[in-house]
mmCIF file of C-alpha atoms in Angstrom:
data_model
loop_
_atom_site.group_PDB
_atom_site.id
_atom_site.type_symbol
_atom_site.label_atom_id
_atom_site.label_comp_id
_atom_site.label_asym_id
_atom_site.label_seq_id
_atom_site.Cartn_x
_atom_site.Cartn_y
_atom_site.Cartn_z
ATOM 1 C CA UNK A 1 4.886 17.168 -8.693
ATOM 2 C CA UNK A 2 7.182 16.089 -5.448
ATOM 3 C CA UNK A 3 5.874 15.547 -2.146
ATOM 4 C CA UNK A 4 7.556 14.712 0.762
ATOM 5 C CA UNK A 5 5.961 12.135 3.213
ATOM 6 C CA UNK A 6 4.778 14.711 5.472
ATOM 7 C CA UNK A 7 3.074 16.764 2.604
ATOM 8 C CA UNK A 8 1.335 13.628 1.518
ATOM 9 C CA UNK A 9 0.130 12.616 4.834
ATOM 10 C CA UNK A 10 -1.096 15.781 5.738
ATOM 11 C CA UNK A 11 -2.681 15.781 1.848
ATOM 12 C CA UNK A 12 -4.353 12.735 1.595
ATOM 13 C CA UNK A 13 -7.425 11.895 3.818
ATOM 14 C CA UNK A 14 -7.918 8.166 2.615
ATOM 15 C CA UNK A 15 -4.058 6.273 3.649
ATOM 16 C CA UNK A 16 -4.455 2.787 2.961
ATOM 17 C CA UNK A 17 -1.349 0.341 3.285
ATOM 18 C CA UNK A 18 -0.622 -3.417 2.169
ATOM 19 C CA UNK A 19 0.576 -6.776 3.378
ATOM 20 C CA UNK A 20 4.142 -6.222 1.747
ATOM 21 C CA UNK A 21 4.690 -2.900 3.330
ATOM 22 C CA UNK A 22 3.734 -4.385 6.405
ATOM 23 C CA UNK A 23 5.969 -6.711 6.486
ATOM 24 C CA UNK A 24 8.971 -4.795 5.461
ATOM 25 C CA UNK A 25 8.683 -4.289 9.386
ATOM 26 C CA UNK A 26 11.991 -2.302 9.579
ATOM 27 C CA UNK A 27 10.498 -0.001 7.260
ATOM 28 C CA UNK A 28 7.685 0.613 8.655
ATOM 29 C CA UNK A 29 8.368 0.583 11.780
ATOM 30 C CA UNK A 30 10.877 3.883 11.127
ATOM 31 C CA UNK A 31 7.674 5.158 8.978
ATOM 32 C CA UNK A 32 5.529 5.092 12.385
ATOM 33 C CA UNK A 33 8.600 6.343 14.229
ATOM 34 C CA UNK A 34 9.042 9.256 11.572
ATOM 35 C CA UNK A 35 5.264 10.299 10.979
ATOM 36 C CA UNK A 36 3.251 8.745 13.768
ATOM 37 C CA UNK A 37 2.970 12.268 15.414
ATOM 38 C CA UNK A 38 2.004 13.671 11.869
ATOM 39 C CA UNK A 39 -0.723 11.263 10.928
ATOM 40 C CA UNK A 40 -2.413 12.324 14.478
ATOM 41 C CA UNK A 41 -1.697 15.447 14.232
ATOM 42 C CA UNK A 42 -3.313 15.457 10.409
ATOM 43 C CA UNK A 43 -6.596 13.599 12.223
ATOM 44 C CA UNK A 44 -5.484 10.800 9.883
ATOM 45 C CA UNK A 45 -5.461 6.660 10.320
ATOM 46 C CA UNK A 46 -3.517 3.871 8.034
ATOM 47 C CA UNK A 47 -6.461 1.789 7.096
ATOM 48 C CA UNK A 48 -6.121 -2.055 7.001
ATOM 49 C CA UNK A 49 -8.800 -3.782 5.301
ATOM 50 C CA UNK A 50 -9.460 -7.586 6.389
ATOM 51 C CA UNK A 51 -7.599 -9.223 3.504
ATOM 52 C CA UNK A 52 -4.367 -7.806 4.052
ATOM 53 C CA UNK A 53 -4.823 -8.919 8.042
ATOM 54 C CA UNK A 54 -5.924 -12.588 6.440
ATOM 55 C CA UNK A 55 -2.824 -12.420 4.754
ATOM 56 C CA UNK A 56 -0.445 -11.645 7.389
ATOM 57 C CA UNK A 57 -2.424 -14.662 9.910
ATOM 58 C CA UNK A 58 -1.946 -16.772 6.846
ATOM 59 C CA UNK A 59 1.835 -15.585 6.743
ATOM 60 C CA UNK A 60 2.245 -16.785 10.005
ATOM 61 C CA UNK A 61 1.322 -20.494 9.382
ATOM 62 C CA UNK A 62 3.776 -20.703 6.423
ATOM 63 C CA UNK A 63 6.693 -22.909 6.587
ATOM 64 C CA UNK A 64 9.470 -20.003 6.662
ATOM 65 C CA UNK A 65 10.372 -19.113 10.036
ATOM 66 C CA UNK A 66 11.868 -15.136 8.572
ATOM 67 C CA UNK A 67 8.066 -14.872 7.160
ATOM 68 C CA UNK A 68 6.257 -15.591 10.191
ATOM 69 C CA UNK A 69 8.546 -13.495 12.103
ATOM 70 C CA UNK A 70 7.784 -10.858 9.831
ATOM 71 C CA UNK A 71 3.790 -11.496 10.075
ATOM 72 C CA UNK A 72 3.724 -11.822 13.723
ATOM 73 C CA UNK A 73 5.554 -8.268 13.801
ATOM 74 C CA UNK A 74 3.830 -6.208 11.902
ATOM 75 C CA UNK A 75 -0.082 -7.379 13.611
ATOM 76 C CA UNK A 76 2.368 -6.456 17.132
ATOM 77 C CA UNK A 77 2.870 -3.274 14.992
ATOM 78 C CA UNK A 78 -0.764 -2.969 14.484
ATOM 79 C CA UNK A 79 -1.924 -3.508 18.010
ATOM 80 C CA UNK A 80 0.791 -1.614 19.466
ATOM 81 C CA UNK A 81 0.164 1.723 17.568
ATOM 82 C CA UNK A 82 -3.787 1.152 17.509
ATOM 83 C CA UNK A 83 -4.430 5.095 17.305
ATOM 84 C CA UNK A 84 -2.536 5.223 14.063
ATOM 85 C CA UNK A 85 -4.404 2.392 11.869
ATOM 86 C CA UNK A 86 -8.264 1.919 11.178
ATOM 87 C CA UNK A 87 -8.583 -1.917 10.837
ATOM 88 C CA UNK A 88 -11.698 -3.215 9.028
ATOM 89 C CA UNK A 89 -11.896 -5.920 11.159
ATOM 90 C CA UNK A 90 -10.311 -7.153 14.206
ATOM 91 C CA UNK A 91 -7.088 -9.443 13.499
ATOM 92 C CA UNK A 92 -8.593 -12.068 15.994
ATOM 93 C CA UNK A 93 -12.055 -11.851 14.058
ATOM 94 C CA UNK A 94 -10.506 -12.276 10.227
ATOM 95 C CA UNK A 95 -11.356 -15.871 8.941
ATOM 96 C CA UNK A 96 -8.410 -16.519 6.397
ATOM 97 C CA UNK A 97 -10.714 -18.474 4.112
ATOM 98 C CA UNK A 98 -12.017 -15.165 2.590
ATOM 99 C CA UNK A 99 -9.045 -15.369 0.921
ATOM 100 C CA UNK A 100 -10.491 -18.042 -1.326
ATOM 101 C CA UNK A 101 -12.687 -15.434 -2.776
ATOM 102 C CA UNK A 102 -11.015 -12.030 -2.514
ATOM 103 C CA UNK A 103 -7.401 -10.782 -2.229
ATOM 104 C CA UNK A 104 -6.008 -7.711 -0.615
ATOM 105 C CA UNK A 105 -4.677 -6.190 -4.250
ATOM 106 C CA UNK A 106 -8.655 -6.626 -5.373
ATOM 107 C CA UNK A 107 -9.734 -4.264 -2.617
ATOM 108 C CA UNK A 108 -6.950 -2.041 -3.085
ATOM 109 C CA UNK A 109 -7.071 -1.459 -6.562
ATOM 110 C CA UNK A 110 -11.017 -1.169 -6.126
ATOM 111 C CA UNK A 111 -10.875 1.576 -3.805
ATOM 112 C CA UNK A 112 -8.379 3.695 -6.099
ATOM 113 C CA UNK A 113 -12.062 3.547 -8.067
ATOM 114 C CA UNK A 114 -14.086 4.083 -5.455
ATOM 115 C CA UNK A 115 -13.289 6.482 -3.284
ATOM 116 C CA UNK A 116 -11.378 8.962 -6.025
ATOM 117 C CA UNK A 117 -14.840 10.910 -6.346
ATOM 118 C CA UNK A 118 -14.238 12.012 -2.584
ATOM 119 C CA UNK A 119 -11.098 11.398 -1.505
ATOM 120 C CA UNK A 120 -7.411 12.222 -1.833
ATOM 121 C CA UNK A 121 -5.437 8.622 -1.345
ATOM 122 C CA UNK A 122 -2.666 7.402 -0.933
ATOM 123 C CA UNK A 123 -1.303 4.155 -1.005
ATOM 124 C CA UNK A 124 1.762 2.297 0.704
ATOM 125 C CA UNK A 125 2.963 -0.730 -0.937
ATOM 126 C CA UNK A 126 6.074 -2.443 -2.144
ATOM 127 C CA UNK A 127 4.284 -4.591 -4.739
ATOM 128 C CA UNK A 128 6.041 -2.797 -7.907
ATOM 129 C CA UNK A 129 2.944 -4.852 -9.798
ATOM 130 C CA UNK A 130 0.148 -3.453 -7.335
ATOM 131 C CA UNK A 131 1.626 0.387 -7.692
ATOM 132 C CA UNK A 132 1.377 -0.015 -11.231
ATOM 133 C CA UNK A 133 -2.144 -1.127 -11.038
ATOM 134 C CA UNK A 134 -2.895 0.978 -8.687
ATOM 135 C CA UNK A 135 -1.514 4.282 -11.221
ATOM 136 C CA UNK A 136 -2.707 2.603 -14.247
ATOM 137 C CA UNK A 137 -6.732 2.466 -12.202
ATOM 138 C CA UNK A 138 -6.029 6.202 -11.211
ATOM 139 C CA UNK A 139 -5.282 7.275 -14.918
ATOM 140 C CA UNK A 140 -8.172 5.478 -16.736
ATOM 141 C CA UNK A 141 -10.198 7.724 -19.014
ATOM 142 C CA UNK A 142 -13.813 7.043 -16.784
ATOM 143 C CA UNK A 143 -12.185 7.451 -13.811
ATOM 144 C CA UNK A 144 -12.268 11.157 -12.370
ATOM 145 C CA UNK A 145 -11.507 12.756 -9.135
ATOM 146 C CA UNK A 146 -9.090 13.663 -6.729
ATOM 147 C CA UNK A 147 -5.288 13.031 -6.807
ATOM 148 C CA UNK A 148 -4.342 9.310 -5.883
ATOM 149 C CA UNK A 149 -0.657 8.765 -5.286
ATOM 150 C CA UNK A 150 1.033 5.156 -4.881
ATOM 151 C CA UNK A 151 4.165 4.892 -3.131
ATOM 152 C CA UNK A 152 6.959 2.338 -1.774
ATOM 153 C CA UNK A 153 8.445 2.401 1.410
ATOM 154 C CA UNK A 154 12.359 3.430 1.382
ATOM 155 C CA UNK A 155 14.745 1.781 4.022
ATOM 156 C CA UNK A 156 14.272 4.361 6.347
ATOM 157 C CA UNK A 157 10.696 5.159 6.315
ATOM 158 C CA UNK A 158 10.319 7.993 3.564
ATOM 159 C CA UNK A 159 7.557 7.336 0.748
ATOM 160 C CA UNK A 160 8.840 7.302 -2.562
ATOM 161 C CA UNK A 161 6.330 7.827 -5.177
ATOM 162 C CA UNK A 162 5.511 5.701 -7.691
ATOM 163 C CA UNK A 163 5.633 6.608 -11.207
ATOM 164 C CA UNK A 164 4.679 4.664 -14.366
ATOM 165 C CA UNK A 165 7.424 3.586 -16.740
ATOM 166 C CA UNK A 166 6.924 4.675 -19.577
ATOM 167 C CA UNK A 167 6.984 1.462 -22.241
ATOM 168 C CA UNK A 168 9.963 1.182 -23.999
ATOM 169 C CA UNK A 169 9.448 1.582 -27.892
ATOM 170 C CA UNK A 170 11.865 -1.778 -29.467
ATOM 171 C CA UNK A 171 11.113 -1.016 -32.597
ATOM 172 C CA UNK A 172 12.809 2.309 -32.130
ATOM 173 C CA UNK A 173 15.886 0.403 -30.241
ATOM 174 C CA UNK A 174 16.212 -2.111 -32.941
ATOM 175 C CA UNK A 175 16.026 0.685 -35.600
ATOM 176 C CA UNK A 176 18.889 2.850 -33.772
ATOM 177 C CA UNK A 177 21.202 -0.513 -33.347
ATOM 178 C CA UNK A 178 20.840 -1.271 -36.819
ATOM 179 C CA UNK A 179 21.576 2.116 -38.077
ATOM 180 C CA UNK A 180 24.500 2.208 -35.978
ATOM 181 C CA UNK A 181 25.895 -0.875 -36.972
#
């Protein structure tokens, strides 16, 4: 099924985003600019939890100046659209060292889980390997609920939904080479 961003937004009531999407700040930024109005209007929020916000205050210690620009942006982009995001904690209150124990994709991939008894997700990423997690925790036999959809960021601030590739059978490829040769 195709959804546009607005359909999913107004769709989902869980919208939880992570520290790569973040910092694709262009991206996002024409996202919020895009669908701001929508995810008010839909009574919805972008929630951060604390490890993606460790993340992005670690980001800004590293040693390459276009990644710290990139983490300093996108926590301005968090306090300057405050009505749009539900952060777990407050980015001056997030100790980095609970990154020693947990990471963002952990608590990401755990809510998919969690909260697909009672809740329509969706999640904004542009970690291919977290999207594929994230479909490959929504399709597990035990797991059963309401729709979860991963997406990707475009450019210019349209979701594009995530699907699984399917595996590539090289048995089959090696057979059809041979039999052509």
């Amino acid at each position: 099924m195709s959804m546009d961003t607005k359909s999913l937004i107004e769709t989902c009531d869980f919208i939880n985003i992570d520290t790569s999407a973040l910092m694709e700040t262009d991206s996002f930024l024409n996202f919020l600019e895009n669908y701001g109005s929508t995810i008010i209007k839909a009574g919805r929020t972008i929630f951060v939890c604390r490890e993606v916000i460790a993340e992005l205050k670690l980001l800004q210690k590293c040693d390459k100046p276009s990644k710290v620009h990139q983490a300093e942006t996108a926590l301005s982009i968090l306090y300057d659209n405050y009505d749009l995001f539900r952060l777990e904690e407050e980015p001056d209150e997030v100790d980095v060292r609970i990154l020693h124990r947990r990471i963002a994709d952990q608590r990401i991939i755990n809510a998919v889980t969690l909260y697909k008894v009672q809740h329509t997700q969706l999640f904004i990423s542009n970690d291919k390997a977290l999207l594929e997690a994230i479909v490959t925790a929504d399709q597990m036999e035990a797991v059963h609920g309401k729709p979860v959809y991963a997406t990707s960021l475009s450019d210019d601030g349209e979701l594009i939904k995530y699907t699984k590739a399917e595996a590539i059978d090289w048995d089959a490829v090696d057979k059809d080479i041979s039999d052509t040769n």
